[in-house]
CSV table of C-alpha atoms and ligand atoms in Angstrom, one decimal:
chain,number,residue,atom,x,y,z
S,1,UNK,CA,0.0,0.0,0.0
S,2,UNK,CA,1.5,3.3,-1.0
S,3,UNK,CA,-0.8,5.5,1.0
S,4,UNK,CA,-0.6,5.9,4.7
S,5,UNK,CA,-3.4,3.7,6.0
S,6,UNK,CA,-4.2,6.5,8.4
S,7,UNK,CA,-5.7,8.3,5.4
S,8,UNK,CA,-8.5,5.8,5.4
S,9,UNK,CA,-10.0,7.5,8.4
S,10,UNK,CA,-12.3,10.4,7.8
S,11,UNK,CA,-10.6,13.8,8.0
S,12,UNK,CA,-12.4,14.8,11.1
S,13,UNK,CA,-10.9,11.8,12.8
S,14,UNK,CA,-7.4,12.3,11.5
S,15,UNK,CA,-7.4,15.9,12.8
S,16,UNK,CA,-8.1,14.9,16.4
S,17,UNK,CA,-5.3,15.8,18.8
S,18,UNK,CA,-5.0,12.9,21.3
S,19,UNK,CA,-5.9,13.5,24.9
S,20,UNK,CA,-2.8,14.2,27.0
S,21,UNK,CA,-3.2,12.4,30.4
S,22,UNK,CA,-1.2,13.1,33.5
S,23,UNK,CA,2.2,11.2,33.4
S,24,UNK,CA,1.9,7.9,35.3
S,25,UNK,CA,4.2,7.4,38.3
S,26,UNK,CA,5.7,4.2,36.7
S,27,UNK,CA,6.6,6.1,33.5
S,28,UNK,CA,8.5,8.9,35.3
S,29,UNK,CA,10.2,6.2,37.4
S,30,UNK,CA,11.4,4.5,34.2
S,31,UNK,CA,12.4,7.7,32.5
S,32,UNK,CA,14.4,9.2,35.3
S,33,UNK,CA,15.6,6.1,37.1
S,34,UNK,CA,13.7,7.2,40.3
S,35,UNK,CA,12.0,4.9,42.9
S,36,UNK,CA,8.2,4.9,42.4
S,37,UNK,CA,7.8,5.4,46.2
S,38,UNK,CA,9.6,8.7,46.1
S,39,UNK,CA,7.4,10.2,43.3
S,40,UNK,CA,4.5,12.5,44.1
S,41,UNK,CA,1.7,12.5,41.4
S,42,UNK,CA,-0.5,15.6,41.6
S,43,UNK,CA,-1.5,15.5,38.0
S,44,UNK,CA,-4.9,13.8,37.5
S,45,UNK,CA,-7.2,15.1,40.3
S,46,UNK,CA,-7.2,11.7,42.0
S,47,UNK,CA,-8.2,11.4,45.7
S,48,UNK,CA,-5.1,11.2,47.9
S,49,UNK,CA,-7.1,9.3,50.6
S,50,UNK,CA,-7.3,6.2,48.3
S,51,UNK,CA,-10.5,4.2,49.2
S,52,UNK,CA,-12.3,3.4,52.5
S,53,UNK,CA,-12.3,0.0,54.1
S,54,UNK,CA,-15.9,-0.7,53.2
S,55,UNK,CA,-15.3,-0.1,49.5
S,56,UNK,CA,-12.2,-2.3,49.7
S,57,UNK,CA,-14.3,-5.2,51.2
S,58,UNK,CA,-16.9,-4.7,48.5
S,59,UNK,CA,-14.2,-5.1,45.8
S,60,UNK,CA,-12.8,-8.1,47.6
S,61,UNK,CA,-16.2,-9.8,47.6
S,62,UNK,CA,-16.9,-9.0,44.0
S,63,UNK,CA,-13.5,-10.6,43.0
S,64,UNK,CA,-15.1,-14.0,43.5
S,65,UNK,CA,-17.4,-13.4,40.5
S,66,UNK,CA,-15.0,-11.9,38.0
S,67,UNK,CA,-15.2,-14.9,35.7
S,68,UNK,CA,-18.8,-13.8,35.0
S,69,UNK,CA,-20.0,-10.9,33.0
S,70,UNK,CA,-21.1,-7.9,35.1
S,71,UNK,CA,-24.8,-7.0,35.4
S,72,UNK,CA,-25.1,-5.0,32.2
S,73,UNK,CA,-28.0,-3.1,33.7
S,74,UNK,CA,-26.1,-2.2,36.8
S,75,UNK,CA,-29.2,-2.8,38.9
S,76,UNK,CA,-27.7,-2.5,42.4
S,77,UNK,CA,-25.8,0.7,41.8
S,78,UNK,CA,-28.7,2.3,40.0
S,79,UNK,CA,-31.0,1.4,42.8
S,80,UNK,CA,-28.6,3.0,45.3
S,81,UNK,CA,-28.3,6.1,43.1
S,82,UNK,CA,-32.1,6.3,42.6
S,83,UNK,CA,-32.6,6.2,46.4
S,84,UNK,CA,-29.9,8.9,46.9
S,85,UNK,CA,-31.4,11.3,44.4
S,86,UNK,CA,-35.1,10.4,44.5
S,87,UNK,CA,-35.1,9.5,40.8
S,88,UNK,CA,-36.5,6.5,38.9
S,89,UNK,CA,-33.8,4.0,37.8
S,90,UNK,CA,-34.9,4.9,34.3
S,91,UNK,CA,-33.3,8.3,34.7
S,92,UNK,CA,-29.8,6.9,35.4
S,93,UNK,CA,-27.2,5.9,32.8
S,94,UNK,CA,-24.0,4.3,34.1
S,95,UNK,CA,-20.7,4.8,32.3
S,96,UNK,CA,-17.1,3.5,32.3
S,97,UNK,CA,-16.1,6.7,34.0
S,98,UNK,CA,-18.2,9.8,33.3
S,99,UNK,CA,-16.0,10.2,30.3
S,100,UNK,CA,-17.9,7.3,28.8
S,101,UNK,CA,-21.2,9.1,29.6
S,102,UNK,CA,-19.9,12.2,27.7
S,103,UNK,CA,-19.0,10.0,24.8
S,104,UNK,CA,-22.5,8.5,24.9
S,105,UNK,CA,-24.0,12.0,24.7
S,106,UNK,CA,-21.9,12.8,21.7
S,107,UNK,CA,-22.9,9.4,20.0
S,108,UNK,CA,-26.5,10.0,20.6
S,109,UNK,CA,-26.9,13.7,19.9
S,110,UNK,CA,-24.0,14.8,17.7
S,111,UNK,CA,-23.0,14.0,14.1
S,112,UNK,CA,-22.0,15.6,10.9
S,113,UNK,CA,-24.0,18.8,10.2
S,114,UNK,CA,-24.5,19.4,13.9
S,115,UNK,CA,-22.5,21.6,16.3
S,116,UNK,CA,-21.7,21.8,20.0
S,117,UNK,CA,-21.0,24.8,22.1
S,118,UNK,CA,-18.3,24.8,24.8
S,119,UNK,CA,-16.1,27.4,26.6
S,120,UNK,CA,-12.4,28.3,26.1
S,121,UNK,CA,-10.3,26.4,28.7
S,122,UNK,CA,-13.0,23.8,29.0
S,123,UNK,CA,-12.5,20.1,29.8
S,124,UNK,CA,-10.6,18.5,26.8
S,125,UNK,CA,-13.2,15.7,26.3
S,126,UNK,CA,-15.9,18.1,25.0
S,127,UNK,CA,-14.0,19.3,21.9
S,128,UNK,CA,-12.7,15.7,21.4
S,129,UNK,CA,-16.0,14.0,21.6
S,130,UNK,CA,-17.6,16.7,19.4
S,131,UNK,CA,-14.9,16.3,16.7
S,132,UNK,CA,-14.9,12.5,16.8
S,133,UNK,CA,-18.6,12.6,15.7
S,134,UNK,CA,-17.8,14.9,12.8
S,135,UNK,CA,-19.7,17.7,14.5
S,136,UNK,CA,-18.5,21.3,14.6
S,137,UNK,CA,-17.2,22.8,17.8
S,138,UNK,CA,-18.1,26.4,18.8
S,139,UNK,CA,-15.7,27.6,21.3
S,140,UNK,CA,-16.8,30.6,23.4
S,141,UNK,CA,-14.2,32.9,24.9
S,142,UNK,CA,-13.8,32.6,28.7
S,143,UNK,CA,-14.7,35.3,31.1
S,144,UNK,CA,-12.5,35.5,34.2
S,145,UNK,CA,-11.2,32.0,33.2
S,146,UNK,CA,-14.7,30.6,33.4
S,147,UNK,CA,-17.8,30.1,31.4
S,148,UNK,CA,-19.4,33.2,29.9
S,149,UNK,CA,-23.0,31.9,30.0
S,150,UNK,CA,-24.5,34.9,28.2
S,151,UNK,CA,-22.1,34.5,25.3
S,152,UNK,CA,-22.6,30.7,25.3
S,153,UNK,CA,-26.4,31.1,25.0
S,154,UNK,CA,-25.8,33.6,22.2
S,155,UNK,CA,-23.5,31.2,20.4
S,156,UNK,CA,-26.2,28.6,20.0
S,157,UNK,CA,-27.0,28.1,16.3
S,158,UNK,CA,-29.8,26.3,14.4
S,159,UNK,CA,-27.5,23.3,14.0
S,160,UNK,CA,-26.4,23.2,17.7
S,161,UNK,CA,-27.6,20.1,19.5
S,162,UNK,CA,-25.3,20.0,22.5
S,163,UNK,CA,-23.9,22.5,25.0
S,164,UNK,CA,-21.2,21.4,27.4
S,165,UNK,CA,-20.6,22.9,30.8
S,166,UNK,CA,-18.3,21.7,33.5
S,167,UNK,CA,-19.2,23.0,36.9
S,168,UNK,CA,-16.7,23.4,38.5
S,169,UNK,CA,-14.6,23.6,35.4
S,170,UNK,CA,-11.4,21.6,34.9
S,171,UNK,CA,-8.6,22.9,34.5
S,172,UNK,CA,-9.6,26.3,35.8
S,173,UNK,CA,-11.6,25.4,38.9
S,174,UNK,CA,-14.1,28.2,38.1
S,175,UNK,CA,-17.7,27.8,39.0
S,176,UNK,CA,-21.0,29.1,37.7
S,177,UNK,CA,-23.3,30.0,40.6
S,178,UNK,CA,-26.5,28.0,41.0
S,179,UNK,CA,-28.8,30.9,40.3
S,180,UNK,CA,-26.9,31.9,37.1
S,181,UNK,CA,-27.0,28.3,35.9
S,182,UNK,CA,-30.7,28.0,36.5
S,183,UNK,CA,-31.4,31.3,34.6
S,184,UNK,CA,-29.2,30.0,31.8
S,185,UNK,CA,-31.2,26.8,31.5
S,186,UNK,CA,-34.4,28.7,31.2
S,187,UNK,CA,-32.9,30.7,28.3
S,188,UNK,CA,-31.4,27.9,26.2
S,189,UNK,CA,-33.8,26.4,23.6
S,190,UNK,CA,-35.2,23.0,24.6
S,191,UNK,CA,-33.9,21.4,21.4
S,192,UNK,CA,-30.3,21.8,22.8
S,193,UNK,CA,-29.0,19.1,25.1
S,194,UNK,CA,-27.3,20.9,28.0
S,195,UNK,CA,-24.7,18.7,29.7
S,196,UNK,CA,-23.8,19.9,33.2
S,197,UNK,CA,-20.7,17.9,34.2
S,198,UNK,CA,-20.4,17.9,38.0
S,199,UNK,CA,-17.3,15.7,38.3
S,200,UNK,CA,-16.2,17.9,41.3
S,201,UNK,CA,-19.7,18.4,42.9
S,202,UNK,CA,-18.7,16.7,46.1
S,203,UNK,CA,-16.0,19.3,46.7
S,204,UNK,CA,-18.5,22.2,46.7
S,205,UNK,CA,-19.8,23.9,49.9
S,206,UNK,CA,-23.6,23.5,50.2
S,207,UNK,CA,-24.4,27.1,49.0
S,208,UNK,CA,-22.6,26.4,45.7
S,209,UNK,CA,-24.2,23.1,44.9
S,210,UNK,CA,-26.8,23.6,42.3
S,211,UNK,CA,-30.0,21.6,42.6
S,212,UNK,CA,-29.5,20.2,39.1
S,213,UNK,CA,-31.1,16.9,40.0
S,214,UNK,CA,-34.4,18.7,40.9
S,215,UNK,CA,-34.2,20.8,37.6
S,216,UNK,CA,-34.4,17.6,35.5
S,217,UNK,CA,-38.2,17.6,35.9
S,218,UNK,CA,-38.4,21.1,34.4
S,219,UNK,CA,-35.7,20.7,31.8
S,220,UNK,CA,-35.9,17.5,29.8
S,221,UNK,CA,-32.9,18.7,27.8
S,222,UNK,CA,-30.6,18.7,30.9
S,223,UNK,CA,-28.1,15.9,31.4
S,224,UNK,CA,-26.2,15.9,34.8
S,225,UNK,CA,-23.0,13.9,34.8
S,226,UNK,CA,-21.1,12.8,37.9
S,227,UNK,CA,-18.3,10.5,38.7
S,228,UNK,CA,-16.8,8.1,41.3
S,229,UNK,CA,-13.3,9.1,40.1
S,230,UNK,CA,-12.7,12.1,42.2
S,231,UNK,CA,-14.1,12.5,45.8
S,232,UNK,CA,-15.0,8.8,45.9
S,233,UNK,CA,-11.4,7.7,45.1
S,234,UNK,CA,-12.3,5.2,42.3
S,235,UNK,CA,-10.5,6.7,39.3
S,236,UNK,CA,-8.8,3.4,38.4
S,237,UNK,CA,-12.0,1.4,38.3
S,238,UNK,CA,-13.8,3.7,35.9
S,239,UNK,CA,-17.3,4.4,36.9
S,240,UNK,CA,-19.5,7.5,36.4
S,241,UNK,CA,-23.2,8.2,35.6
S,242,UNK,CA,-25.6,10.5,34.0
S,243,UNK,CA,-28.9,11.6,35.4
S,244,UNK,CA,-31.4,12.7,32.8
S,245,UNK,CA,-35.0,12.6,31.6
S,246,UNK,CA,-36.0,9.0,31.1
S,247,UNK,CA,-36.3,9.4,27.3
S,248,UNK,CA,-32.9,10.9,27.2
S,249,UNK,CA,-31.5,8.2,29.4
S,250,UNK,CA,-33.1,5.6,27.2
S,251,UNK,CA,-31.4,7.0,24.1
S,252,UNK,CA,-28.0,7.1,25.9
S,253,UNK,CA,-28.5,3.4,26.9
S,254,UNK,CA,-29.1,2.4,23.3
S,255,UNK,CA,-25.6,3.6,22.2
S,256,UNK,CA,-23.9,2.1,25.3
S,257,UNK,CA,-21.8,-1.0,25.2
S,258,UNK,CA,-23.8,-3.7,26.9
S,259,UNK,CA,-21.2,-4.3,29.7
S,260,UNK,CA,-19.6,-0.9,29.8
S,261,UNK,CA,-19.1,-0.9,33.6
S,262,UNK,CA,-17.2,-3.8,35.1
S,263,UNK,CA,-18.3,-5.8,38.1
S,264,UNK,CA,-15.6,-4.6,40.5
S,265,UNK,CA,-16.5,-1.0,39.7
S,266,UNK,CA,-20.2,-1.6,40.2
S,267,UNK,CA,-19.6,-3.1,43.6
S,268,UNK,CA,-17.1,-0.5,44.7
S,269,UNK,CA,-19.2,2.4,43.6
S,270,UNK,CA,-22.3,1.1,45.5
S,271,UNK,CA,-20.2,0.8,48.6
S,272,UNK,CA,-18.5,4.1,48.2
S,273,UNK,CA,-21.8,5.9,47.7
S,274,UNK,CA,-22.9,4.7,51.1
S,275,UNK,CA,-19.7,5.9,52.8
S,276,UNK,CA,-20.8,9.5,53.5
S,277,UNK,CA,-18.0,9.9,56.1
S,278,UNK,CA,-15.3,9.2,53.5
S,279,UNK,CA,-16.7,11.9,51.2
S,280,UNK,CA,-17.0,14.3,54.1
S,281,UNK,CA,-13.4,13.8,55.1
S,282,UNK,CA,-12.3,14.2,51.4
S,283,UNK,CA,-14.2,17.5,51.3
S,284,UNK,CA,-12.6,18.8,54.5
S,285,UNK,CA,-9.1,17.7,53.6
S,286,UNK,CA,-9.4,19.2,50.2
S,287,UNK,CA,-10.3,22.6,51.5
S,288,UNK,CA,-7.4,22.7,53.9
S,289,UNK,CA,-5.1,21.4,51.1
S,290,UNK,CA,-6.3,24.2,48.8
S,291,UNK,CA,-5.5,26.7,51.5
S,292,UNK,CA,-2.1,25.2,52.1
S,293,UNK,CA,-1.2,25.4,48.4
S,294,UNK,CA,-2.6,29.0,48.1
S,295,UNK,CA,-0.5,30.1,51.1
S,296,UNK,CA,2.6,28.5,49.6
S,297,UNK,CA,1.9,30.1,46.3
S,298,UNK,CA,1.4,33.5,47.9
S,299,UNK,CA,4.7,33.2,49.7
S,300,UNK,CA,6.3,32.5,46.3
S,301,UNK,CA,4.6,35.5,44.7
S,302,UNK,CA,2.6,33.3,42.4
S,303,UNK,CA,-0.9,34.0,41.2
S,304,UNK,CA,-3.6,31.3,41.0
S,305,UNK,CA,-7.1,30.9,39.6
S,306,UNK,CA,-9.4,30.5,42.6
S,307,UNK,CA,-10.5,26.9,42.5
S,308,UNK,CA,-13.7,25.0,43.6
S,309,UNK,CA,-12.3,21.6,42.7
S,310,UNK,CA,-9.6,19.3,44.2
S,311,UNK,CA,-6.9,21.0,42.1
S,312,UNK,CA,-5.6,24.5,41.6
S,313,UNK,CA,-4.1,26.2,38.5
S,314,UNK,CA,-1.1,28.4,39.2
S,315,UNK,CA,0.5,30.9,36.9
S,316,UNK,CA,4.2,30.0,37.0
S,317,UNK,CA,5.4,31.8,33.8
S,318,UNK,CA,7.5,29.4,31.8
S,319,UNK,CA,5.2,26.5,32.6
S,320,UNK,CA,6.9,23.9,30.5
S,321,UNK,CA,10.3,24.5,32.0
S,322,UNK,CA,8.9,24.5,35.5
S,323,UNK,CA,7.0,21.3,34.8
S,324,UNK,CA,10.2,19.6,33.7
S,325,UNK,CA,12.1,20.8,36.7
S,326,UNK,CA,9.4,19.5,39.0
S,327,UNK,CA,9.6,16.1,37.2
S,328,UNK,CA,13.3,16.0,37.9
S,329,UNK,CA,12.4,16.4,41.6
S,330,UNK,CA,9.9,13.6,41.4
S,331,UNK,CA,6.8,15.7,41.4
S,332,UNK,CA,4.3,15.3,38.6
S,333,UNK,CA,1.8,18.1,37.9
S,334,UNK,CA,-0.2,18.9,34.8
S,335,UNK,CA,0.9,21.3,32.0
S,336,UNK,CA,-2.2,23.0,30.6
S,337,UNK,CA,-0.8,24.7,27.4
S,338,UNK,CA,-3.3,22.5,25.5
S,339,UNK,CA,-6.1,24.3,27.3
S,340,UNK,CA,-4.8,27.7,26.1
S,341,UNK,CA,-3.1,28.3,29.4
S,342,UNK,CA,0.6,28.3,28.4
S,343,UNK,CA,1.8,30.0,31.6
S,344,UNK,CA,-0.1,27.8,34.1
S,345,UNK,CA,0.3,24.5,35.7
S,346,UNK,CA,-2.5,22.6,37.3
S,347,UNK,CA,-1.8,20.8,40.6
S,348,UNK,CA,-4.0,18.4,42.3
S,349,UNK,CA,-4.5,18.8,46.1
S,350,UNK,CA,-2.7,15.9,47.7
S,351,UNK,CA,-2.0,14.9,51.3
S,352,UNK,CA,-0.5,17.7,53.5
S,353,UNK,CA,2.9,16.0,53.0
S,354,UNK,CA,2.5,15.8,49.2
S,355,UNK,CA,1.4,19.5,49.0
S,356,UNK,CA,4.5,20.4,51.0
S,357,UNK,CA,6.8,18.3,48.7
S,358,UNK,CA,5.2,20.1,45.8
S,359,UNK,CA,5.7,23.6,47.3
S,360,UNK,CA,9.3,22.9,48.2
S,361,UNK,CA,10.0,21.5,44.7
S,362,UNK,CA,8.2,24.5,43.1
S,363,UNK,CA,10.2,27.0,45.1
S,364,UNK,CA,13.4,25.4,43.8
S,365,UNK,CA,12.0,25.1,40.2
S,366,UNK,CA,11.2,28.8,39.9
S,367,UNK,CA,14.8,29.8,40.4
S,368,UNK,CA,16.6,30.5,37.2
U,401,PLP,C1,-12.1,14.1,36.0
U,401,PLP,C2,-13.2,14.7,35.2
U,401,PLP,C3,-14.3,13.9,34.7
U,401,PLP,C4,-14.4,12.4,35.1
U,401,PLP,O1,-13.7,11.5,34.5
U,401,PLP,P1,-14.0,10.0,34.7
U,401,PLP,O2,-14.1,9.5,33.3
U,401,PLP,O3,-15.3,9.9,35.4
U,401,PLP,O4,-12.9,9.5,35.4
U,401,PLP,C5,-15.3,14.4,34.0
U,401,PLP,N1,-15.3,15.7,33.8
U,401,PLP,C6,-14.4,16.5,34.2
U,401,PLP,C7,-14.5,18.0,34.0
U,401,PLP,C8,-13.3,16.0,34.9
U,401,PLP,O5,-12.4,16.8,35.3
């Protein structure tokens, strides 16, 4: 074959820039000849607490059945979620991470000839999932690093079928206040699916938590997406979910792989959902960790974008250089140049010791 077989893929697929994940600990250890135990990874917004004992036991118990296919309907987890939120099980769609849920939305509602609206500095998966379907992305300039809802509403076109919002947003940590979000939903035409991605919802104080679940009744075009990857500490197992109008949920389920959530993930998520104390501790520790990093940044004369997530994005100047120097000191953070933030680095809130390691390494990495 003389042609590059890559040319066989449609042009909208060929032009996709691959998602850049945080560098795994094992990779840095290999590259730099470091011991894995000495490396601090604050690059993927994982929970530094790990998992609770009850979740661990649930995984252990589920191990006995791994030779069997999982429950493709995810009955037990859906039942637990339906009790938690007072919704019918028919309003819940489970995903292999909430990333999967976002893909399902793009499969069900996007395609060639359609468009999706998202914000500058938004979560990378929105433009990726949009482009992968051959749909056109409409990027709306950010306001104070966050979503400019008025401009996003104005950007909706006749062909627009999806509007993506992360609240709080990753990588900026910005938030849209509940009353603004509600007013926005009243304004957006009902023919546009509005995805409100609440991956960091559990890290919000009560007054900033929007009642998105209640709004589902009034707004059948609303899809709320949440995950067990962050505050619940299950990033490695991949489980998230969408809450939506039953008809919307039904369409999403049609494009889902029959066994998209594995049995260990189903069992772990159900147990983790019950462990309210674990989430409460994660919330409290995250707040104090954020303050710790902010104080350290202030002492170094570094600006940051005020964050409502379990991470914070700092303006360090020559971000790529600082990133590499941090790596040499065994600290992995996340460059965000791909998010149009070339002077910033995003750092996940770790344990107090990890945050301190980061701040010490940062101080050394800023010296030229
Ligand atoms: C981390 C994150 C997700 C969740 O990813 P999972 O696939 O559930 O692990 C979704 N949206 C945003 C904005 C995130 O930062």
